[in-house]
Structure formats: C-alpha cells, structure tokens
PDB file of C-alpha atoms in Angstrom:
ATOM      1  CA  UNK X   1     -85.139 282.218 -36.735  1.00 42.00           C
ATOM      2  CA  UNK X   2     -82.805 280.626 -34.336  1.00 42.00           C
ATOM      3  CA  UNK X   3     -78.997 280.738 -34.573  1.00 40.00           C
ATOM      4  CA  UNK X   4     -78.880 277.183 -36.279  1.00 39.00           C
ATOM      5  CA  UNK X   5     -81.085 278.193 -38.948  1.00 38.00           C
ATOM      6  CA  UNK X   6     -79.412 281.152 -39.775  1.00 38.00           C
ATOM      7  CA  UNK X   7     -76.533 278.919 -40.164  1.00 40.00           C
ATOM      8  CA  UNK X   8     -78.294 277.075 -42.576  1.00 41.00           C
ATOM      9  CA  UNK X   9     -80.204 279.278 -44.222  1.00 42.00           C
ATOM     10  CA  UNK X  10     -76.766 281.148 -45.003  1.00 44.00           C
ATOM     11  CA  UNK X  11     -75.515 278.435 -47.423  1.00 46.00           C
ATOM     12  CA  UNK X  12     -72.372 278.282 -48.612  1.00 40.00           C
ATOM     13  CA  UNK X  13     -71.396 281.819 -49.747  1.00 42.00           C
ATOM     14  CA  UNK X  14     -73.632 284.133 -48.689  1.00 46.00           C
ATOM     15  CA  UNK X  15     -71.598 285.379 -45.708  1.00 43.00           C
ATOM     16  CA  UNK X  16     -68.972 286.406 -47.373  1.00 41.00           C
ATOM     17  CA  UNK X  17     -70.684 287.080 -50.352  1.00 48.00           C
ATOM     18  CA  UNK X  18     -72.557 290.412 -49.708  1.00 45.00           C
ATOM     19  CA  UNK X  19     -69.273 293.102 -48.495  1.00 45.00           C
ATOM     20  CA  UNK X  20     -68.447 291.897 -52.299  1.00 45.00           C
ATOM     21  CA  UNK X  21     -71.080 294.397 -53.564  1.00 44.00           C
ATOM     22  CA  UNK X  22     -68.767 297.577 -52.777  1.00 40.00           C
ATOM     23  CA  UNK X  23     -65.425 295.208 -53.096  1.00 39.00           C
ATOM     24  CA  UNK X  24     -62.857 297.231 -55.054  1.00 32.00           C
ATOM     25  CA  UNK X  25     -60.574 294.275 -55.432  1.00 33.00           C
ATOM     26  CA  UNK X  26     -62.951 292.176 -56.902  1.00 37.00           C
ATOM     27  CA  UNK X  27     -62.627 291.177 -60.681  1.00 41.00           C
ATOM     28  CA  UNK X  28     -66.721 291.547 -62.458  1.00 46.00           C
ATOM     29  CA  UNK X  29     -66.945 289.783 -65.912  1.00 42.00           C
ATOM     30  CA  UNK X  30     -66.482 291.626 -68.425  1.00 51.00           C
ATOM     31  CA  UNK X  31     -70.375 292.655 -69.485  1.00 49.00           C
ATOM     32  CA  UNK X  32     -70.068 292.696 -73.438  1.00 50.00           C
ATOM     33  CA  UNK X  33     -67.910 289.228 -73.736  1.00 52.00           C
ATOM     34  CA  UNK X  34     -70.679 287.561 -71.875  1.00 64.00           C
ATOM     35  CA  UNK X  35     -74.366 288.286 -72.559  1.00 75.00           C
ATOM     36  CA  UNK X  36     -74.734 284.679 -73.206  1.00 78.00           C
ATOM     37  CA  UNK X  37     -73.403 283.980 -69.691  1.00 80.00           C
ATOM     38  CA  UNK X  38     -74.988 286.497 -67.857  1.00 84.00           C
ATOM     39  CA  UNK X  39     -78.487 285.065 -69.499  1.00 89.00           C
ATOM     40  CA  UNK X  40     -78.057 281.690 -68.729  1.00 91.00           C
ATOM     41  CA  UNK X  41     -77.144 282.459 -65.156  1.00 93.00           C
ATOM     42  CA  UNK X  42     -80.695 284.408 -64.741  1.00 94.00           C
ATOM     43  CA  UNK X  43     -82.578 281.589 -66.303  1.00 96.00           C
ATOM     44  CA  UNK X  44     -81.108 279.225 -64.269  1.00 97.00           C
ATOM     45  CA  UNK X  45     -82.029 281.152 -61.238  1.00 97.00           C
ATOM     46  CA  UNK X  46     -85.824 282.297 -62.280  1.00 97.00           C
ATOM     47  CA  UNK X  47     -85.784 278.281 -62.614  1.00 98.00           C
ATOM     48  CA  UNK X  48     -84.332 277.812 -59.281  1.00 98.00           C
ATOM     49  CA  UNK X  49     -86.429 280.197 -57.525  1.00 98.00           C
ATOM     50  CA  UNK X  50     -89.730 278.926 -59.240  1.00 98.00           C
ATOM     51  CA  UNK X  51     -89.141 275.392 -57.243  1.00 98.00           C
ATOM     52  CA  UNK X  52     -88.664 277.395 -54.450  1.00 98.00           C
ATOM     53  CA  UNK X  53     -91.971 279.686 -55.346  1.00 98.00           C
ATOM     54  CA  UNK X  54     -93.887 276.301 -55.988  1.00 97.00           C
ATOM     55  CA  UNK X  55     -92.716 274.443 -52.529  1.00 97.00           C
ATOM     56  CA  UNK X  56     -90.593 271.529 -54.509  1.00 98.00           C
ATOM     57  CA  UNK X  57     -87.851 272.244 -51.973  1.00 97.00           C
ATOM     58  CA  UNK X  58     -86.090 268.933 -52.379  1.00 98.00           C
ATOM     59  CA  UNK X  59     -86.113 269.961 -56.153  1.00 98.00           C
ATOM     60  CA  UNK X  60     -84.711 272.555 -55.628  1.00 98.00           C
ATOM     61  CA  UNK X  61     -81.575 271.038 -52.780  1.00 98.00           C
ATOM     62  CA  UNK X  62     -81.559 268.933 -55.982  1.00 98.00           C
ATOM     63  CA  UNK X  63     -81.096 271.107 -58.342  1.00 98.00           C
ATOM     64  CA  UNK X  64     -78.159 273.416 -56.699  1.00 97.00           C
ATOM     65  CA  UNK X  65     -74.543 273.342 -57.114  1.00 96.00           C
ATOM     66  CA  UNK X  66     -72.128 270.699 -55.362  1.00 95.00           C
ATOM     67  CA  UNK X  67     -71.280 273.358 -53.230  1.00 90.00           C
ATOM     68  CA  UNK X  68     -74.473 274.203 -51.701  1.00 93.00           C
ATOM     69  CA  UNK X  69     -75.652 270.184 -51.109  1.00 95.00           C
ATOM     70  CA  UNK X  70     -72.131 270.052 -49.310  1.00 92.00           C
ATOM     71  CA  UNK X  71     -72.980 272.904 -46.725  1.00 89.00           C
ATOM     72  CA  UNK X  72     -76.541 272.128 -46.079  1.00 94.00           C
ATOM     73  CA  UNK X  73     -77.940 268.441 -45.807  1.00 97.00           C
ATOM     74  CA  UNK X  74     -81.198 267.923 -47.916  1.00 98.00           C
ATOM     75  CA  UNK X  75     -83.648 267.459 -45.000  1.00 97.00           C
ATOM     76  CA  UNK X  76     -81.883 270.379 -43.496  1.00 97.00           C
ATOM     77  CA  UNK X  77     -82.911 272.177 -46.325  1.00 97.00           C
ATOM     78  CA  UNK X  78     -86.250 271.557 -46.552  1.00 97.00           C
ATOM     79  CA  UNK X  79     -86.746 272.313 -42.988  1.00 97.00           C
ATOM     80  CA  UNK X  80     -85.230 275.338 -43.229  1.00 95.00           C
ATOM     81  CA  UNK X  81     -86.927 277.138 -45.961  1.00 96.00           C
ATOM     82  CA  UNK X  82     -90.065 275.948 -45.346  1.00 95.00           C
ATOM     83  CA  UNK X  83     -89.930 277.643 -41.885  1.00 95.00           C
ATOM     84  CA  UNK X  84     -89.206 280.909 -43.606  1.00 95.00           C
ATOM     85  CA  UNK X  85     -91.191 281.007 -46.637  1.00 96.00           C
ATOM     86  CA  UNK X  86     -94.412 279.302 -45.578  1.00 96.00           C
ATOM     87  CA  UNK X  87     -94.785 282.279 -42.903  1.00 97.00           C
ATOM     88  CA  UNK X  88     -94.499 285.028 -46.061  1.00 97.00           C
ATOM     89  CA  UNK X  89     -97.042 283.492 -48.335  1.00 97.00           C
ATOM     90  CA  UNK X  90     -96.752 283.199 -52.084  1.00 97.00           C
ATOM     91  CA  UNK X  91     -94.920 285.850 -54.179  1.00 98.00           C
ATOM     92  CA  UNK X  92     -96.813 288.604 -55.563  1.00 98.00           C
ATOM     93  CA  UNK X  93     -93.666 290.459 -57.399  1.00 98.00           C
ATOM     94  CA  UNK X  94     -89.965 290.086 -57.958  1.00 98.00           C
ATOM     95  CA  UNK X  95     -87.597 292.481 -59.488  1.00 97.00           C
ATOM     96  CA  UNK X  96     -83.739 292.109 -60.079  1.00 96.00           C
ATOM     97  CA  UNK X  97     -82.449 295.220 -58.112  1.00 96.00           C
ATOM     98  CA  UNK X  98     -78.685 294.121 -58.152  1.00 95.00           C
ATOM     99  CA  UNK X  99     -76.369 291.975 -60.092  1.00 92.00           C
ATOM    100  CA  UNK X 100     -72.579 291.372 -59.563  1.00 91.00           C
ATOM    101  CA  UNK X 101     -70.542 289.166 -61.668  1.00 89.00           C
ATOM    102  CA  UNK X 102     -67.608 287.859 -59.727  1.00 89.00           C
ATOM    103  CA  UNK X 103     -64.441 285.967 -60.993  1.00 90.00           C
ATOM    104  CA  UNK X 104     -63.020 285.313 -56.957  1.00 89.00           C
ATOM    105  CA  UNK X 105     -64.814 284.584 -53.874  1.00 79.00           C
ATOM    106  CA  UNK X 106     -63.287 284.239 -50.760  1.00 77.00           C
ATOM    107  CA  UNK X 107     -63.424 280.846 -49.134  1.00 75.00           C
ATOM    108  CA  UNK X 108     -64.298 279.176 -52.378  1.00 76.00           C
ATOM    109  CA  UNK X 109     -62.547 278.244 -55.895  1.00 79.00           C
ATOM    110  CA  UNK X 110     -62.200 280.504 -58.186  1.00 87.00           C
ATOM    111  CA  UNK X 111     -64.739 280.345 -61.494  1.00 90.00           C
ATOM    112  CA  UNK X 112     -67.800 282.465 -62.123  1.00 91.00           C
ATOM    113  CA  UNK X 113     -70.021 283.706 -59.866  1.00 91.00           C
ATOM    114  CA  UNK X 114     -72.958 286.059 -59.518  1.00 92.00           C
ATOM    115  CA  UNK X 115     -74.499 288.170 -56.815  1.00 93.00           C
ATOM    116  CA  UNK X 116     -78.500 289.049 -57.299  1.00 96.00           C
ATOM    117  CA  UNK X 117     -80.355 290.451 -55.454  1.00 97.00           C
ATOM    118  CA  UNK X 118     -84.218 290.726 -55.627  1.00 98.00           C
ATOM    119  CA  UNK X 119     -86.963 293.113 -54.016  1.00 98.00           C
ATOM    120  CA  UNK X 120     -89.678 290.767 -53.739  1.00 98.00           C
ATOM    121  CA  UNK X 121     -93.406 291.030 -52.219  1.00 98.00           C
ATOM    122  CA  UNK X 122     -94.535 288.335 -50.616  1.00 98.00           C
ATOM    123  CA  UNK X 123     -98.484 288.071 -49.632  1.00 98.00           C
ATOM    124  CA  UNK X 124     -97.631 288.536 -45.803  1.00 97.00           C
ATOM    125  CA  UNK X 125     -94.363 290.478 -46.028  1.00 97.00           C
ATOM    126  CA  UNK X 126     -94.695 293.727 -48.458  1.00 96.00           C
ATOM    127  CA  UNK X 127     -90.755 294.265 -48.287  1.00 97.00           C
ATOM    128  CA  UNK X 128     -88.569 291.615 -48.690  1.00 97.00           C
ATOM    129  CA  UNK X 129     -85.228 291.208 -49.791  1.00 98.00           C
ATOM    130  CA  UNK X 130     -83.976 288.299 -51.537  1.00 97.00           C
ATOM    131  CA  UNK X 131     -80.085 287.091 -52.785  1.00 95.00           C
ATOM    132  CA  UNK X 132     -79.433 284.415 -54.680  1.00 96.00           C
ATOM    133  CA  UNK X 133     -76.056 283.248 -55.732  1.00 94.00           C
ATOM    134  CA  UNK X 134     -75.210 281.164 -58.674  1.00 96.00           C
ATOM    135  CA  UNK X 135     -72.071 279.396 -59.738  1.00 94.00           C
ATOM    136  CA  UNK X 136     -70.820 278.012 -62.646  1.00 95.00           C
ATOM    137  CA  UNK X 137     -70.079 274.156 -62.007  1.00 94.00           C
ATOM    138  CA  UNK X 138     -69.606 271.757 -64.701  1.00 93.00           C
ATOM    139  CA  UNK X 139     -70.259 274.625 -67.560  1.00 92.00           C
ATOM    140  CA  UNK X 140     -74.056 275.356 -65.988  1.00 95.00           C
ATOM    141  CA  UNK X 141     -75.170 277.640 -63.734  1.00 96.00           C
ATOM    142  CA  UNK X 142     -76.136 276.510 -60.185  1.00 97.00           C
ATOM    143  CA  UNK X 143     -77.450 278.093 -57.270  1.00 96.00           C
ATOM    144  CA  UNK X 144     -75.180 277.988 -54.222  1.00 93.00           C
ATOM    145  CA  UNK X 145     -76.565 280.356 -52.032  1.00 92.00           C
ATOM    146  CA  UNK X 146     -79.852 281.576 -51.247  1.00 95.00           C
ATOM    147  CA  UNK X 147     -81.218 284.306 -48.557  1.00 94.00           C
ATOM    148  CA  UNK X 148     -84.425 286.037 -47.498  1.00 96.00           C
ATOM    149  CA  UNK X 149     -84.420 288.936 -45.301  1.00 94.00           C
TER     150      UNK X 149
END
C-alpha cells in the first residue's frame, strides 16, 4: 500500500492507539461495572465488521463514529479498503485475541474506548491481524478506527 493509503487506512486513532496495549498510565473500565458496555461495544463491532465482510463499505463509512467520517472522506474510504480487502478474499475465521477498555486516548476526548484486536483468516491470507476501535459517541458504540495487517 502506498504512503497515502496507509494514511488513510490508519483512521483516526489507530496510531496512537496500539503502544496503549502495554500503557501503564492508562485508566481500563472497570470489568464487573460494565458487562453491559463491554457487550454492546462487541455487537456493535461484529455489526461493523459484517458490512465490511459483505463489501457495503459506504455502510459501513456510514455507520462509524463522527470521528472516523472526519479523518477519512467517504470515497476515500471506499477506495481504500477495497484495495486491501478485495486482494485477501472473504473471511474464513475471526477470533477476539485482545481487548482493552480505555477511559483516555491521546489526541482525542476523553469517553470510552476499546482496543480489539482479531486473528482473522482470510481465503488468500492465512494470518492476518485485524484492530478495530470503537467509541462511545452519543451513548452507542461506533467504530473509529479500523486496521488490517
């Protein structure tokens, strides 16, 4: 991928998203207080993830947080993860292999925030690694950064 698309392809937090795995001075929700929260966020992202899966890529520019349409222009969008996902094929398996629950991000507003991170098997790529980040915005959970690698 050229340099421009990995700009894009980066959105919004995803630079400064991943050192936040091994972060000390990060603040995780607390786990017990909020099942509810930590199940909606997944749901919203299997949701996400199934435009993506499905090639409704506008959907799914459409269906992420503020923050995301505000760092990456739809067409951009679509452009974008087309050229990387067509080339993999569809999705044979994903599993969750990492999940962190963050209360501050740098660079953005505080709120809610999640980290996951996916092994996935794609039908031309047998290893992949996928991170998704959702966001709390207006009380629902919305994606605001996506990567493959």
């Amino acid at each position: 991928m050229n340099s421009y698309l990995n700009r894009i392809f980066l959105v919004a937090l995803m630079g400064v998203a991943l050192p936040y795995f091994s972060a000390a001075q990060t603040e995780s929700v607390k786990t017990e207080e909020n099942l509810a929260e930590k199940k909606a966020a997944l749901e919203s992202v299997k949701s996400w993830l199934t435009l993506i899966d499905e090639t409704k890529y506008n959907k799914s520019w459409d269906a992420a947080a503020k923050l995301f349409q505000d760092n990456v222009a739809k067409a951009d969008w679509k452009k974008s993860v087309e050229g990387v996902r067509a080339p993999l094929g569809k999705v044979v398996s994903r599993t969750m292999v990492a999940q962190r629950y963050l209360t501050k991000m740098p660079g953005a507003p505080d709120g809610q925030y999640v980290i996951l991170q996916y092994a996935t098997v794609f039908e031309n790529k047998k290893e992949a690694m996928e991170t998704v980040i959702p966001l709390v915005e207006n009380g629902e959970w919305k994606v605001s950064g996506y990567h493959v690698k």
